[in-house]
């Protein structure tokens, strides 16, 4: 426990070790162990201990403050201590190691390597926190369905009872059968819901245990053990815990029939009506860019942002600072879509290429990835929480459009091109996202056609739904989906550029509600990205007819979706 906490919680006050009267202790000398007030530090201790290390009492005991990186013995050369960290081999090295094996490798200070590993662990911890939040929100949604099922069960039972009273003695046997069917169905629903709740609790417990292990490991001061086990610990944070699915989303409804023995009534499955969703949006920050378009957004674990603008042939990495964007790096590359990999590198789709490119997060070097859809040209990229890479593409010569699902080794797992009637599914796959039920959602827009749609693909390749906009919103202006993202509650936000509208869809692609961004001063929205805390970045394009590079970026709070 930090000494500052001991001072706060102690029953017996501790006086300054020098004047022995002042109780307001502010400083501690790490060299001689003296606790002192501010007056004694300045007037006494500085005179007798000029070279001593004095720290604020609040910082005493914090992990990583006084770690010793100078006396870590090499396991291979016991007479030597480690002096550097080899990034090529991901290990500590002593002078003899360097001379024998690592002479031409890239070496960094041990403290720098420690800080990099700590940052990697913190990023992993943030990922675990995000997964825990997602499970909690999905569990809440399951509770809503469970409550709605119970409410509907009561309603159906009452309807059946009232109908039974209106029937003659001849139909009582059939009514009894119906009631029994409802009871059995409800028992099955209750059992399924209980199993789902238990699965959520189990998965949450697994994540929390992993979270605590990572936190304990970050706080360790045993440096040899740290570097011995850190890679295994990092890998454990990068392995996602599979989230349970809500397997049942239908219930029974009683439909009264004519009062005849052959047609008393039937039970049929209907979607459970969930509470009406009320969505609101509030601007937190507005940022001015030097670009004509915030065409693509990707959020890094350290809260920095990748912004791509293909008209300006620019890819930027920026960090929001207050109300301004600090440019970290700038590349002259035409990027049409991108995604952050589990290793924090940037997977990008560049102009005219079938193979995706990979940009290193540490060096900025661009290399070929293992993801190739030749003879198609890549048009869209998405990386799932499980590490699958989904790529949209077009074969212009043969007028073919498809969506490819790759595993992490670059092998095709599924290709979506035609529906069950052998008709083409897509016009031009523009943007892609996924939801926890395994559905793939493709914003499909062909500029030549002037309108677009959101295509929802099921696990088996079936087209689950096609959303072509709303009859009121798009009565005069066609639906033009240029951006799509999954919300923390597993719904979708779709950008309809020409109407300044965000369409909020459920994970089956059905409209829940919508938001007019102009009501909040946001014009020409184009790209989207959620932060781990649930805030939404909205990138915009310049106003029609404008030649100035004045595209804006907004950070907003969006609730209810």
mmCIF file of C-alpha atoms in Angstrom, residues 387-539:
data_model
loop_
_atom_site.group_PDB
_atom_site.id
_atom_site.type_symbol
_atom_site.label_atom_id
_atom_site.label_comp_id
_atom_site.label_asym_id
_atom_site.label_seq_id
_atom_site.Cartn_x
_atom_site.Cartn_y
_atom_site.Cartn_z
ATOM 1 C CA UNK A 387 -9.655 -11.254 -36.006
ATOM 2 C CA UNK A 388 -11.353 -12.179 -39.279
ATOM 3 C CA UNK A 389 -10.728 -9.755 -42.158
ATOM 4 C CA UNK A 390 -13.711 -8.966 -44.401
ATOM 5 C CA UNK A 391 -13.006 -7.327 -47.760
ATOM 6 C CA UNK A 392 -15.396 -5.957 -50.356
ATOM 7 C CA UNK A 393 -14.277 -5.935 -53.957
ATOM 8 C CA UNK A 394 -15.174 -5.337 -57.604
ATOM 9 C CA UNK A 395 -14.050 -7.086 -60.776
ATOM 10 C CA UNK A 396 -14.626 -4.246 -63.220
ATOM 11 C CA UNK A 397 -13.782 -6.264 -66.322
ATOM 12 C CA UNK A 398 -16.384 -8.954 -65.614
ATOM 13 C CA UNK A 399 -18.869 -6.697 -63.772
ATOM 14 C CA UNK A 400 -18.701 -8.778 -60.570
ATOM 15 C CA UNK A 401 -18.994 -7.585 -56.964
ATOM 16 C CA UNK A 402 -18.350 -9.719 -53.888
ATOM 17 C CA UNK A 403 -17.494 -9.742 -50.190
ATOM 18 C CA UNK A 404 -14.675 -12.034 -48.990
ATOM 19 C CA UNK A 405 -14.102 -13.346 -45.450
ATOM 20 C CA UNK A 406 -10.481 -14.228 -44.580
ATOM 21 C CA UNK A 407 -8.967 -15.946 -41.580
ATOM 22 C CA UNK A 408 -5.854 -14.443 -39.969
ATOM 23 C CA UNK A 409 -3.610 -16.489 -42.283
ATOM 24 C CA UNK A 410 -5.106 -14.891 -45.392
ATOM 25 C CA UNK A 411 -7.194 -17.882 -46.492
ATOM 26 C CA UNK A 412 -10.711 -17.404 -47.924
ATOM 27 C CA UNK A 413 -13.367 -18.778 -45.592
ATOM 28 C CA UNK A 414 -16.516 -17.468 -47.300
ATOM 29 C CA UNK A 415 -17.288 -15.502 -50.477
ATOM 30 C CA UNK A 416 -20.625 -13.686 -50.842
ATOM 31 C CA UNK A 417 -21.546 -12.809 -54.431
ATOM 32 C CA UNK A 418 -24.959 -14.246 -55.395
ATOM 33 C CA UNK A 419 -28.189 -14.831 -53.477
ATOM 34 C CA UNK A 420 -30.107 -18.135 -53.444
ATOM 35 C CA UNK A 421 -31.671 -17.222 -56.791
ATOM 36 C CA UNK A 422 -28.179 -16.778 -58.284
ATOM 37 C CA UNK A 423 -28.691 -13.041 -58.627
ATOM 38 C CA UNK A 424 -25.864 -10.577 -57.807
ATOM 39 C CA UNK A 425 -26.160 -9.273 -54.239
ATOM 40 C CA UNK A 426 -24.115 -6.072 -54.474
ATOM 41 C CA UNK A 427 -23.812 -2.972 -56.645
ATOM 42 C CA UNK A 428 -20.596 -1.748 -55.022
ATOM 43 C CA UNK A 429 -19.564 -2.805 -51.470
ATOM 44 C CA UNK A 430 -18.675 0.564 -49.928
ATOM 45 C CA UNK A 431 -18.306 -0.002 -46.158
ATOM 46 C CA UNK A 432 -18.623 -3.087 -43.932
ATOM 47 C CA UNK A 433 -19.305 -3.835 -40.255
ATOM 48 C CA UNK A 434 -20.448 -6.839 -38.193
ATOM 49 C CA UNK A 435 -22.681 -7.479 -35.160
ATOM 50 C CA UNK A 436 -22.427 -10.021 -32.335
ATOM 51 C CA UNK A 437 -25.045 -12.321 -33.902
ATOM 52 C CA UNK A 438 -22.552 -13.030 -36.712
ATOM 53 C CA UNK A 439 -24.324 -10.906 -39.329
ATOM 54 C CA UNK A 440 -22.281 -8.946 -41.867
ATOM 55 C CA UNK A 441 -23.692 -5.527 -42.759
ATOM 56 C CA UNK A 442 -22.583 -4.012 -46.075
ATOM 57 C CA UNK A 443 -23.235 -0.399 -47.040
ATOM 58 C CA UNK A 444 -23.687 -0.980 -50.768
ATOM 59 C CA UNK A 445 -23.621 2.111 -52.933
ATOM 60 C CA UNK A 446 -22.924 2.622 -56.602
ATOM 61 C CA UNK A 447 -22.437 6.325 -57.468
ATOM 62 C CA UNK A 448 -23.582 5.557 -61.011
ATOM 63 C CA UNK A 449 -26.979 4.335 -59.765
ATOM 64 C CA UNK A 450 -27.495 7.297 -57.422
ATOM 65 C CA UNK A 451 -28.939 5.241 -54.567
ATOM 66 C CA UNK A 452 -27.835 2.488 -52.245
ATOM 67 C CA UNK A 453 -28.799 -0.066 -49.615
ATOM 68 C CA UNK A 454 -27.582 -1.886 -46.526
ATOM 69 C CA UNK A 455 -27.303 -5.627 -47.145
ATOM 70 C CA UNK A 456 -27.464 -7.938 -44.085
ATOM 71 C CA UNK A 457 -25.750 -11.320 -44.609
ATOM 72 C CA UNK A 458 -26.342 -14.310 -42.318
ATOM 73 C CA UNK A 459 -23.829 -16.897 -41.124
ATOM 74 C CA UNK A 460 -24.811 -19.350 -43.856
ATOM 75 C CA UNK A 461 -24.581 -16.811 -46.645
ATOM 76 C CA UNK A 462 -28.280 -15.995 -46.824
ATOM 77 C CA UNK A 463 -29.422 -12.418 -47.351
ATOM 78 C CA UNK A 464 -31.251 -11.690 -44.073
ATOM 79 C CA UNK A 465 -32.486 -8.219 -44.989
ATOM 80 C CA UNK A 466 -31.980 -5.337 -47.412
ATOM 81 C CA UNK A 467 -32.574 -1.813 -46.099
ATOM 82 C CA UNK A 468 -33.100 0.779 -48.841
ATOM 83 C CA UNK A 469 -33.791 3.831 -46.701
ATOM 84 C CA UNK A 470 -36.949 5.244 -45.141
ATOM 85 C CA UNK A 471 -39.977 6.300 -47.190
ATOM 86 C CA UNK A 472 -40.216 9.627 -45.325
ATOM 87 C CA UNK A 473 -36.506 10.469 -45.026
ATOM 88 C CA UNK A 474 -35.720 9.440 -48.598
ATOM 89 C CA UNK A 475 -38.994 10.503 -50.224
ATOM 90 C CA UNK A 476 -37.274 13.153 -52.349
ATOM 91 C CA UNK A 477 -33.566 12.321 -51.924
ATOM 92 C CA UNK A 478 -32.330 8.731 -52.544
ATOM 93 C CA UNK A 479 -30.661 6.767 -49.746
ATOM 94 C CA UNK A 480 -26.868 7.118 -50.052
ATOM 95 C CA UNK A 481 -25.078 5.089 -47.290
ATOM 96 C CA UNK A 482 -21.439 6.209 -47.223
ATOM 97 C CA UNK A 483 -20.562 5.148 -43.659
ATOM 98 C CA UNK A 484 -21.631 2.395 -41.268
ATOM 99 C CA UNK A 485 -20.538 1.390 -37.746
ATOM 100 C CA UNK A 486 -21.736 -0.962 -34.986
ATOM 101 C CA UNK A 487 -22.820 0.690 -31.722
ATOM 102 C CA UNK A 488 -21.893 -0.523 -28.197
ATOM 103 C CA UNK A 489 -25.469 -1.897 -27.936
ATOM 104 C CA UNK A 490 -24.979 -3.941 -31.114
ATOM 105 C CA UNK A 491 -27.149 -1.720 -33.307
ATOM 106 C CA UNK A 492 -25.979 0.117 -36.432
ATOM 107 C CA UNK A 493 -25.434 3.765 -37.320
ATOM 108 C CA UNK A 494 -25.579 4.429 -41.067
ATOM 109 C CA UNK A 495 -24.616 7.768 -42.632
ATOM 110 C CA UNK A 496 -27.039 8.977 -45.315
ATOM 111 C CA UNK A 497 -24.894 11.736 -46.847
ATOM 112 C CA UNK A 498 -27.369 13.646 -49.015
ATOM 113 C CA UNK A 499 -30.029 13.977 -46.280
ATOM 114 C CA UNK A 500 -27.631 14.733 -43.356
ATOM 115 C CA UNK A 501 -29.196 11.787 -41.517
ATOM 116 C CA UNK A 502 -27.949 8.988 -39.271
ATOM 117 C CA UNK A 503 -30.201 5.937 -39.704
ATOM 118 C CA UNK A 504 -30.233 3.767 -36.551
ATOM 119 C CA UNK A 505 -30.854 0.102 -37.437
ATOM 120 C CA UNK A 506 -31.053 -3.008 -35.248
ATOM 121 C CA UNK A 507 -28.667 -5.900 -35.852
ATOM 122 C CA UNK A 508 -31.101 -7.393 -38.384
ATOM 123 C CA UNK A 509 -30.987 -4.235 -40.512
ATOM 124 C CA UNK A 510 -34.408 -2.846 -39.561
ATOM 125 C CA UNK A 511 -34.891 0.864 -38.882
ATOM 126 C CA UNK A 512 -35.258 1.786 -35.200
ATOM 127 C CA UNK A 513 -35.099 5.578 -35.477
ATOM 128 C CA UNK A 514 -33.011 8.320 -37.071
ATOM 129 C CA UNK A 515 -31.135 11.531 -36.220
ATOM 130 C CA UNK A 516 -30.884 14.669 -38.324
ATOM 131 C CA UNK A 517 -27.283 15.826 -37.752
ATOM 132 C CA UNK A 518 -28.071 19.366 -38.901
ATOM 133 C CA UNK A 519 -30.136 19.742 -35.705
ATOM 134 C CA UNK A 520 -26.771 19.691 -33.928
ATOM 135 C CA UNK A 521 -24.933 21.849 -36.480
ATOM 136 C CA UNK A 522 -23.254 18.892 -38.220
ATOM 137 C CA UNK A 523 -23.402 19.222 -41.991
ATOM 138 C CA UNK A 524 -22.387 16.667 -44.625
ATOM 139 C CA UNK A 525 -21.521 13.724 -42.288
ATOM 140 C CA UNK A 526 -19.443 11.053 -44.005
ATOM 141 C CA UNK A 527 -17.396 8.714 -41.749
ATOM 142 C CA UNK A 528 -17.884 7.194 -38.266
ATOM 143 C CA UNK A 529 -15.854 5.643 -35.442
ATOM 144 C CA UNK A 530 -16.802 4.753 -31.847
ATOM 145 C CA UNK A 531 -14.415 5.201 -28.915
ATOM 146 C CA UNK A 532 -14.082 2.442 -26.248
ATOM 147 C CA UNK A 533 -16.153 4.652 -23.905
ATOM 148 C CA UNK A 534 -19.049 4.856 -26.382
ATOM 149 C CA UNK A 535 -18.496 8.343 -27.784
ATOM 150 C CA UNK A 536 -18.814 8.746 -31.547
ATOM 151 C CA UNK A 537 -16.494 10.539 -33.968
ATOM 152 C CA UNK A 538 -18.241 11.922 -37.061
ATOM 153 C CA UNK A 539 -16.048 12.976 -39.974
#
